PDB file of C-alpha atoms in Angstrom:
ATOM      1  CA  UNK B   1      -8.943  11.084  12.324  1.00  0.00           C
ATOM      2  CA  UNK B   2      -7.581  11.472   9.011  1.00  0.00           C
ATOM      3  CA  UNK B   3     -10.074   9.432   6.301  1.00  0.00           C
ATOM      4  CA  UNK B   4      -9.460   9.054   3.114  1.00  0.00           C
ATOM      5  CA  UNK B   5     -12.239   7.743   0.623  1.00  0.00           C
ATOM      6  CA  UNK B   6     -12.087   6.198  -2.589  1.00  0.00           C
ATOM      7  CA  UNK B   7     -14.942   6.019  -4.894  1.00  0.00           C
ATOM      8  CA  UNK B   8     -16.101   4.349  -6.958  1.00  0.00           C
ATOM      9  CA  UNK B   9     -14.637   0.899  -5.073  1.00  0.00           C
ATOM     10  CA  UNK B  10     -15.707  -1.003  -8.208  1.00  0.00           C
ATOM     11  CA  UNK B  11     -15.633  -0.238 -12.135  1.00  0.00           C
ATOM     12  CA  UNK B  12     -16.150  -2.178 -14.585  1.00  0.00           C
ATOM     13  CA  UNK B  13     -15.834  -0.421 -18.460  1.00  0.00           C
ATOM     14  CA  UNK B  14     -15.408  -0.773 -22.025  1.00  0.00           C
ATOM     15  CA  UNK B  15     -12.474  -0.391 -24.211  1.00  0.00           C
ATOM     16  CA  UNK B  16     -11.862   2.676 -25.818  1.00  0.00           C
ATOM     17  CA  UNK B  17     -14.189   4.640 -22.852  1.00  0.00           C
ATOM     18  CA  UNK B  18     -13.057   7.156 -20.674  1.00  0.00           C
ATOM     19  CA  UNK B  19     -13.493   7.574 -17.160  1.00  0.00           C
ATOM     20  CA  UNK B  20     -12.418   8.854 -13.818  1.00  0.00           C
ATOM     21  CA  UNK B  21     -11.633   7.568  -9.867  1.00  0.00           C
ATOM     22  CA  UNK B  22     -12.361  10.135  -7.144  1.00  0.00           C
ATOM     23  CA  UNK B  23      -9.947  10.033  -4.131  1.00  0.00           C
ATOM     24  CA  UNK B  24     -11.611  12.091  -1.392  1.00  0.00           C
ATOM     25  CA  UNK B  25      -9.813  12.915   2.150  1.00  0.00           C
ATOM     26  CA  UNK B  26      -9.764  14.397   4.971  1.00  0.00           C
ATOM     27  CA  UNK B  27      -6.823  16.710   5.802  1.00  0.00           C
ATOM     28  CA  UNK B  28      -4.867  19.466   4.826  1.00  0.00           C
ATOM     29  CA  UNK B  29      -1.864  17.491   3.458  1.00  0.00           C
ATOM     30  CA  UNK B  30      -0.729  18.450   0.055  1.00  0.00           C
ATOM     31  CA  UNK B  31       0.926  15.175  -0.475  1.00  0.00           C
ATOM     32  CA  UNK B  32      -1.180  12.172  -2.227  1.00  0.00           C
ATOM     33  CA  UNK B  33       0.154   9.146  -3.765  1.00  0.00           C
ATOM     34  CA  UNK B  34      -1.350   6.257  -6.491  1.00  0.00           C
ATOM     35  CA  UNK B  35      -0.715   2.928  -6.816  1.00  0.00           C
ATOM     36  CA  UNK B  36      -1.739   0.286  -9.161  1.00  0.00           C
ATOM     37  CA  UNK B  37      -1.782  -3.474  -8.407  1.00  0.00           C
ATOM     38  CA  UNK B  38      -2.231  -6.116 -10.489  1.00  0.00           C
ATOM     39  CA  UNK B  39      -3.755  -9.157  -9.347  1.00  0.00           C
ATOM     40  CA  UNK B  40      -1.375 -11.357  -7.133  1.00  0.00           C
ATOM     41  CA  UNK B  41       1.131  -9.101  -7.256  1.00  0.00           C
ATOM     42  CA  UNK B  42       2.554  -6.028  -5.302  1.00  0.00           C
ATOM     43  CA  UNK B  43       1.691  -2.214  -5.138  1.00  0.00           C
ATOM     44  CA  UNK B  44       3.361  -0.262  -8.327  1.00  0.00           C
ATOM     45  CA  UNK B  45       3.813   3.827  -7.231  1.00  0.00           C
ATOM     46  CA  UNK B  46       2.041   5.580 -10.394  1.00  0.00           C
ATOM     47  CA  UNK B  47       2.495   8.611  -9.177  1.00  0.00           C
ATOM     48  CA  UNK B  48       3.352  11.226  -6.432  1.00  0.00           C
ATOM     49  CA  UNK B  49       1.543  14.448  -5.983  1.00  0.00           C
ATOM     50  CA  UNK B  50       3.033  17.353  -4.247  1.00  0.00           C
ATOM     51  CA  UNK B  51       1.191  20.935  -4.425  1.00  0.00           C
ATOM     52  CA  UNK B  52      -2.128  22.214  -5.200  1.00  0.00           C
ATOM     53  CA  UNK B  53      -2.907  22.129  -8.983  1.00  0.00           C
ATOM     54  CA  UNK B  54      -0.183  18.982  -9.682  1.00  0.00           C
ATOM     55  CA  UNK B  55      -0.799  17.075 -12.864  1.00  0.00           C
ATOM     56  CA  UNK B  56       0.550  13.885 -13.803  1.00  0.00           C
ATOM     57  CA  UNK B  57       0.199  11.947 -16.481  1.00  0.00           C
ATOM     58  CA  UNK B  58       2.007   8.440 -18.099  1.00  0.00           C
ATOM     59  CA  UNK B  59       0.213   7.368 -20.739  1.00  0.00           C
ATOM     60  CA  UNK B  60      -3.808   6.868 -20.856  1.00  0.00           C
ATOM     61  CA  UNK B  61      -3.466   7.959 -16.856  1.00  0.00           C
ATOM     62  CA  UNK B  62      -3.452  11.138 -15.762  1.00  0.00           C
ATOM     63  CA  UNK B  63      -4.010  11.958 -11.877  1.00  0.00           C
ATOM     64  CA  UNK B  64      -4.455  15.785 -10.508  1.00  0.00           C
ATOM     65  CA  UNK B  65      -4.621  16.762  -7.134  1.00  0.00           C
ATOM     66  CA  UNK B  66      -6.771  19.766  -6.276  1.00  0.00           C
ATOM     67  CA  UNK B  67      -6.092  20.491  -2.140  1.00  0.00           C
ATOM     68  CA  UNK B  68      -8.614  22.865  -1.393  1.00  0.00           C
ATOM     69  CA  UNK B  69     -11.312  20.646  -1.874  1.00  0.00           C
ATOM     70  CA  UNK B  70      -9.214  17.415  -0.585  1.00  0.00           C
ATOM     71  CA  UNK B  71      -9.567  15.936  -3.712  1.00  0.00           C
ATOM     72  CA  UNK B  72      -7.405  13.884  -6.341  1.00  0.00           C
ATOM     73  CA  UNK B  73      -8.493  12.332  -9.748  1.00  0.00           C
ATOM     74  CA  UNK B  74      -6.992   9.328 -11.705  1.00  0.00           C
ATOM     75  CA  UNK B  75      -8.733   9.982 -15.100  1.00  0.00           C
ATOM     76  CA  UNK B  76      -8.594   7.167 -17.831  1.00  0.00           C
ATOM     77  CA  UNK B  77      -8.294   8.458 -21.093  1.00  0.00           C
ATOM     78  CA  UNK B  78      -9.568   5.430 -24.242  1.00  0.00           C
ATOM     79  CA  UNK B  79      -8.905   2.545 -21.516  1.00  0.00           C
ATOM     80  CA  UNK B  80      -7.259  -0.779 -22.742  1.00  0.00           C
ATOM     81  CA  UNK B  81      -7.793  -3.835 -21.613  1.00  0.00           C
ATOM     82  CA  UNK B  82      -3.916  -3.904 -19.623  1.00  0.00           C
ATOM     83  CA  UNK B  83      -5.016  -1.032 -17.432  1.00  0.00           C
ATOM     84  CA  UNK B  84      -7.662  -3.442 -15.597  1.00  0.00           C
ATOM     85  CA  UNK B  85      -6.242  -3.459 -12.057  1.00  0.00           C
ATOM     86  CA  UNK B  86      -6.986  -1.964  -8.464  1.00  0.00           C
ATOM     87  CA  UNK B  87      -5.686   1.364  -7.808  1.00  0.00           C
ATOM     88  CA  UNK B  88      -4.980   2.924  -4.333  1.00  0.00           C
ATOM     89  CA  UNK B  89      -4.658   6.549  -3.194  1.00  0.00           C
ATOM     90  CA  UNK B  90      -3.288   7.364   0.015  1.00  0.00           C
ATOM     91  CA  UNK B  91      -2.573  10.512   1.710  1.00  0.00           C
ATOM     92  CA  UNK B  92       0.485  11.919   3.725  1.00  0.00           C
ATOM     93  CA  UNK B  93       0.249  11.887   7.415  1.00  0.00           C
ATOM     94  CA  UNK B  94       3.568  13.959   7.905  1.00  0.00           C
ATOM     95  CA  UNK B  95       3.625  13.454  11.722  1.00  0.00           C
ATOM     96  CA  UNK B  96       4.529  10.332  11.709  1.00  0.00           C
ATOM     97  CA  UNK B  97       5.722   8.837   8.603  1.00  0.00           C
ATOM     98  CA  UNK B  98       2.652   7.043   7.522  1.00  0.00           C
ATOM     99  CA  UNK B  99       0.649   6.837   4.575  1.00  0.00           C
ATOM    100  CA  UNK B 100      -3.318   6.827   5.134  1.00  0.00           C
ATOM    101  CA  UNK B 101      -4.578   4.372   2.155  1.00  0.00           C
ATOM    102  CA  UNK B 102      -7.998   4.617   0.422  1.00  0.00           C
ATOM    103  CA  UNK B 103      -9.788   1.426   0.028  1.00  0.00           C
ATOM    104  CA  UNK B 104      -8.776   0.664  -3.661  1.00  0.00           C
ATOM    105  CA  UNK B 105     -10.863   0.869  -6.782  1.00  0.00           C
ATOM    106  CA  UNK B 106     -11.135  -2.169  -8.474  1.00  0.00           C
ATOM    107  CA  UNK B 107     -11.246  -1.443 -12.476  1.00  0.00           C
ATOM    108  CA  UNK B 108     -11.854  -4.046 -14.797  1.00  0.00           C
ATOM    109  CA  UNK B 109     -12.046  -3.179 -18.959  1.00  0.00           C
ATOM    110  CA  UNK B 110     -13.842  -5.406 -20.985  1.00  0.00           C
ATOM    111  CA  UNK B 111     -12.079  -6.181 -24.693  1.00  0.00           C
TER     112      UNK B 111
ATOM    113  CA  UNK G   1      18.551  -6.067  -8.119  1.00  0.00           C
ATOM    114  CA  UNK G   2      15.683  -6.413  -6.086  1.00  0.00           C
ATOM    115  CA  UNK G   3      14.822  -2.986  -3.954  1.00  0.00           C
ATOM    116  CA  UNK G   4      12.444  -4.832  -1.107  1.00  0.00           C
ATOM    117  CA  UNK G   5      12.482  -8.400  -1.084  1.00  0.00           C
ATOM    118  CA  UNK G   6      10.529 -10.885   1.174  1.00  0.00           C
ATOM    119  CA  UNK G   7      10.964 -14.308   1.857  1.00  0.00           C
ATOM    120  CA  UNK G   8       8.970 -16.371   1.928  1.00  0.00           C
ATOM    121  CA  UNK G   9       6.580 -15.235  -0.962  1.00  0.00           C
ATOM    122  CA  UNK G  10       3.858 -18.448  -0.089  1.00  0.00           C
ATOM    123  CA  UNK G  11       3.731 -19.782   3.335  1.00  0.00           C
ATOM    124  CA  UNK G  12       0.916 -22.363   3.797  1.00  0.00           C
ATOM    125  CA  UNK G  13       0.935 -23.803   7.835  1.00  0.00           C
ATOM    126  CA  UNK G  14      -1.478 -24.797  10.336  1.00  0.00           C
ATOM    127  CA  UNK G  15      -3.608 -23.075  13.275  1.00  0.00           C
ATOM    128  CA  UNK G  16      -1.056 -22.409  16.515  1.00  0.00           C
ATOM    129  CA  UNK G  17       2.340 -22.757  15.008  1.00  0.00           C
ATOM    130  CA  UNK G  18       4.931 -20.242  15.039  1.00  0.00           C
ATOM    131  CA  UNK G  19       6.003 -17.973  11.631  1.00  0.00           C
ATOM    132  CA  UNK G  20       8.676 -15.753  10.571  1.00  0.00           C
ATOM    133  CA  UNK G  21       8.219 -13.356   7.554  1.00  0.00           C
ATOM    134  CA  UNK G  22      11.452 -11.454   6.227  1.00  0.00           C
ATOM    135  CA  UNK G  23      12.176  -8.487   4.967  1.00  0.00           C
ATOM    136  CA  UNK G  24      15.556  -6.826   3.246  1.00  0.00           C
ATOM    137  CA  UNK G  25      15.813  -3.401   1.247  1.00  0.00           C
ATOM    138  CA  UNK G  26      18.739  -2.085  -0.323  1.00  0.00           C
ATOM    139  CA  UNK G  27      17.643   1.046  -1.115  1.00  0.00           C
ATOM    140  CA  UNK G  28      18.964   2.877   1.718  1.00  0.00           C
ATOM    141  CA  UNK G  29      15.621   4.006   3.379  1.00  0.00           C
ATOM    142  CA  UNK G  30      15.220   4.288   7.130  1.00  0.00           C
ATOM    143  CA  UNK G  31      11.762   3.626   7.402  1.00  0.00           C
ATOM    144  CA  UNK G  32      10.306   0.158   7.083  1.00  0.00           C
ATOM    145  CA  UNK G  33       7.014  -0.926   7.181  1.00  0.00           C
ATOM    146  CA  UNK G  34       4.548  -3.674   7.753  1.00  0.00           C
ATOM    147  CA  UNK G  35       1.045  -3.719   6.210  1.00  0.00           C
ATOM    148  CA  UNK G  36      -2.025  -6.701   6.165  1.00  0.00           C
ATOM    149  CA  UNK G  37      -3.658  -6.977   3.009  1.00  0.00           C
ATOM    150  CA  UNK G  38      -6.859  -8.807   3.194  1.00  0.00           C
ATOM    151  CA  UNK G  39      -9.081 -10.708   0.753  1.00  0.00           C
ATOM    152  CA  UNK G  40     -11.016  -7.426  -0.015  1.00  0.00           C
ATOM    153  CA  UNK G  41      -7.427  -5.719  -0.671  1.00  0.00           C
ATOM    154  CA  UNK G  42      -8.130  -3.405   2.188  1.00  0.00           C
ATOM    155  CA  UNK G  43      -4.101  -2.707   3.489  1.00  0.00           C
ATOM    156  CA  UNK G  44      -3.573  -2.260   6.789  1.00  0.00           C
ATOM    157  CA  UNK G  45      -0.447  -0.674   8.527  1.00  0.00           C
ATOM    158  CA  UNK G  46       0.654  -2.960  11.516  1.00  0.00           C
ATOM    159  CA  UNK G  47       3.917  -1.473  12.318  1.00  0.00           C
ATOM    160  CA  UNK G  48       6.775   0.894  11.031  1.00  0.00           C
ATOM    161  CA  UNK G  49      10.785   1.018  12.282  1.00  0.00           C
ATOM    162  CA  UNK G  50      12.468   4.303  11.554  1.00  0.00           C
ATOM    163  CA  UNK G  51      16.396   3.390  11.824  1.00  0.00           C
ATOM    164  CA  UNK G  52      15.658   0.330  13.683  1.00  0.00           C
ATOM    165  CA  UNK G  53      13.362   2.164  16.290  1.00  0.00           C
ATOM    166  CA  UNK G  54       9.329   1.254  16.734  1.00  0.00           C
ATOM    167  CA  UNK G  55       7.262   4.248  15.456  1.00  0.00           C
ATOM    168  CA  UNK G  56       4.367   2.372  14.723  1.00  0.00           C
ATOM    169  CA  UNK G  57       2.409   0.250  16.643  1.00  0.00           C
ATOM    170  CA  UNK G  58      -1.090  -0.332  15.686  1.00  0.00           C
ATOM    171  CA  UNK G  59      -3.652  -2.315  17.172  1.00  0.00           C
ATOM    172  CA  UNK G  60      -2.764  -6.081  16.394  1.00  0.00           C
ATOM    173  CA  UNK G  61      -2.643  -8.990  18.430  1.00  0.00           C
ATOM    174  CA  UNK G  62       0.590  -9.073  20.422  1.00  0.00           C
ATOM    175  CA  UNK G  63       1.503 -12.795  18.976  1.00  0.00           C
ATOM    176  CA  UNK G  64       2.672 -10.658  15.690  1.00  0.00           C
ATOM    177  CA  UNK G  65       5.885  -9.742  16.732  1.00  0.00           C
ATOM    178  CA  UNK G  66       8.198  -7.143  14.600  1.00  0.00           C
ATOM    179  CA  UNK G  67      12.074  -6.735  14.753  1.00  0.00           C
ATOM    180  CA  UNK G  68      14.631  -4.685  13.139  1.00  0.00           C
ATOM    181  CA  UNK G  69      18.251  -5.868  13.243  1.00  0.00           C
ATOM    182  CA  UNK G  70      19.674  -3.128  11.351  1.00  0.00           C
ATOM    183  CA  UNK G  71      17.493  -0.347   9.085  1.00  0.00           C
ATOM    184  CA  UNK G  72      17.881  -2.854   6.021  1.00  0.00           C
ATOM    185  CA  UNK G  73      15.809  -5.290   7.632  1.00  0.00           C
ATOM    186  CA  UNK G  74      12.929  -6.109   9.544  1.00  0.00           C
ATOM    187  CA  UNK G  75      10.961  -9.209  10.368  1.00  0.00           C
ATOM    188  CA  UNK G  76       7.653 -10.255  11.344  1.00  0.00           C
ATOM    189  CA  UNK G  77       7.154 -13.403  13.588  1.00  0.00           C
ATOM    190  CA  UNK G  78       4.088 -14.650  14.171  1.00  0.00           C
ATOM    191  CA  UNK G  79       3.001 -16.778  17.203  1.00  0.00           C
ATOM    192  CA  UNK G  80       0.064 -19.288  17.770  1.00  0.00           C
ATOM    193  CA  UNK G  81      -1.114 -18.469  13.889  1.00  0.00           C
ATOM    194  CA  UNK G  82      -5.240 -18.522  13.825  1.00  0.00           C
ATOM    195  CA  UNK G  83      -7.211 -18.551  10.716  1.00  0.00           C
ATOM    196  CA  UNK G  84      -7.932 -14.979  10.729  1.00  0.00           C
ATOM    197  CA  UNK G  85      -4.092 -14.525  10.336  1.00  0.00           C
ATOM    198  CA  UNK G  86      -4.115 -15.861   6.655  1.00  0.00           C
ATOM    199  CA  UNK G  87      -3.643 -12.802   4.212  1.00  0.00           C
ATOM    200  CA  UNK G  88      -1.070 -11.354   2.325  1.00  0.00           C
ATOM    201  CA  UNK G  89       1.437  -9.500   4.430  1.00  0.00           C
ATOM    202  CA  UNK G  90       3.486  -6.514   2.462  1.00  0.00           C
ATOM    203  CA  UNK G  91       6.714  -4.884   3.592  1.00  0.00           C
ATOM    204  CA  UNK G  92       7.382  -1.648   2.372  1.00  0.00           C
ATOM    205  CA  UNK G  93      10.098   0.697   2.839  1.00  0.00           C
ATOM    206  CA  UNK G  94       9.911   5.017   2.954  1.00  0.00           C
ATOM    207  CA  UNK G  95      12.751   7.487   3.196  1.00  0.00           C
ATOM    208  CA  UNK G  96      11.545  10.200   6.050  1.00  0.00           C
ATOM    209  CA  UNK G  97      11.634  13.892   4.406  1.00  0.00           C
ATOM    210  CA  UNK G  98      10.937  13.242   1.436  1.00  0.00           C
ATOM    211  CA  UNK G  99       7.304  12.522  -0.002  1.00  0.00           C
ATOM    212  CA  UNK G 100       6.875   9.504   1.633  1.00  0.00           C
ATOM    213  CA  UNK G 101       6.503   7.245  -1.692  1.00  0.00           C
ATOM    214  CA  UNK G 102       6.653   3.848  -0.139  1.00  0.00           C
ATOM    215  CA  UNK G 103       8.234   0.877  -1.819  1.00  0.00           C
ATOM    216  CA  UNK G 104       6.720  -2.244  -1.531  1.00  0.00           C
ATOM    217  CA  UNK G 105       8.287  -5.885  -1.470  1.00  0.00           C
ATOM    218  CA  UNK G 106       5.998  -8.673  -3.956  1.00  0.00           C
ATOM    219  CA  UNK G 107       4.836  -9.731  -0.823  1.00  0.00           C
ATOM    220  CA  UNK G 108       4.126 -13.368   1.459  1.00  0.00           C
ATOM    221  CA  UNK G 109       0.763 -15.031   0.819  1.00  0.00           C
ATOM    222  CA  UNK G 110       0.057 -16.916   4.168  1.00  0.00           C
ATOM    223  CA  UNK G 111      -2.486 -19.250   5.075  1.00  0.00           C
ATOM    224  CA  UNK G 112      -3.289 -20.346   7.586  1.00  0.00           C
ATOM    225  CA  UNK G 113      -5.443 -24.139   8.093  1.00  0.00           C
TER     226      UNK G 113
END
């Protein structure tokens, strides 16, 4: 059963720090996904990683995805207050057109 | 324009009536999807169409009832609605072979009393 494990599930950080969500899983796909969402409202795609090695970044974000150790990154770079939000990996299932999700990390940055 | 839209976004009823959720895209995808949110944010897939055909069918109660009248749409009704019910209830729509990005609609907060 494909897993896929977000950690930490809760953050909660200063302004101007840096820091980093670990999205662990369980397969060989070479496909992971982020997603922010913003309290009350819907899931936002960040952004969509392909291939081994992939690096993406908009803005303070920047997400990698390394598949021989199953692992992606969503590293914060001088986090602002706006970027407090929970954000959702999920993995590629290709067999049958679902997404596995991660549990969400909820980040909250203090002013 | 709106790519996945539900209606109704709030839906506030009580214990054993009868729901409909709705769902449109009009982005062309022929995948559609059906997740539970709960109050820990945990989503969980309940069902996906592909071009109007079930390919998805987790383990829910059979009063949640999906249907598909043409690949743009697909609706959730509800039956005998218990308190466990009330979450937030996402559609989301994928196009098959591509990366499956899904696109999500803003969503239907129900509650259930």
């Amino acid at each position: 059963e494909l897993k896929v494990e977000q950690n930490p599930l809760f953050l909660s950080m200063q302004e101007g720090k840096n820091y980093t969500i670990y999205c662990n899983y369980s397969t060989t796909s070479d496909r992971l996904y982020w997603y922010r969402q913003d309290p009350g409202k819907s899931l936002e795609s960040l952004f969509v990683l392909l291939s081994n090695g992939a690096v993406k970044q908009e803005g303070r974000l920047m997400a990698s995805l390394d598949t021989k150790a199953r692992l992606s990154t969503l590293h914060i770079t001088a986090a602002v207050h706006d970027l407090s939000a929970t954000y959702f990996c999920a993995v590629d299932e290709d067999s049958n057109y679902q997404l596995i999700w991660g549990a969400g990390t909820k980040l909250i940055i203090k002013p | 324009d709106t790519a996945v839209s539900q209606t109704p976004k709030y839906l506030v009823t009580q214990m054993g009536n009868d729901k409909s959720i709705k769902c449109e895209q009009n982005l062309g995808h022929d995948t559609m999807y059906w997740y539970k949110q709960d109050s820990k944010k945990f989503l969980k897939i309940m069902f996906s169409y592909n071009n109007k055909e079930l390919i998805i069918n987790e383990t829910v109660p059979n009063r949640f009832s999906p249907k598909s009248p043409d690949k743009a749409h697909l609706n959730l009704h509800i039956n005998s609605l218990e308190l466990g019910d009330s979450a937030v209830y996402f559609c989301a729509s994928s196009q098959p072979g591509q990366p499956y990005e899904q696109y999500f609609g803003p969503g239907t907060r129900l509650t259930v009393t």
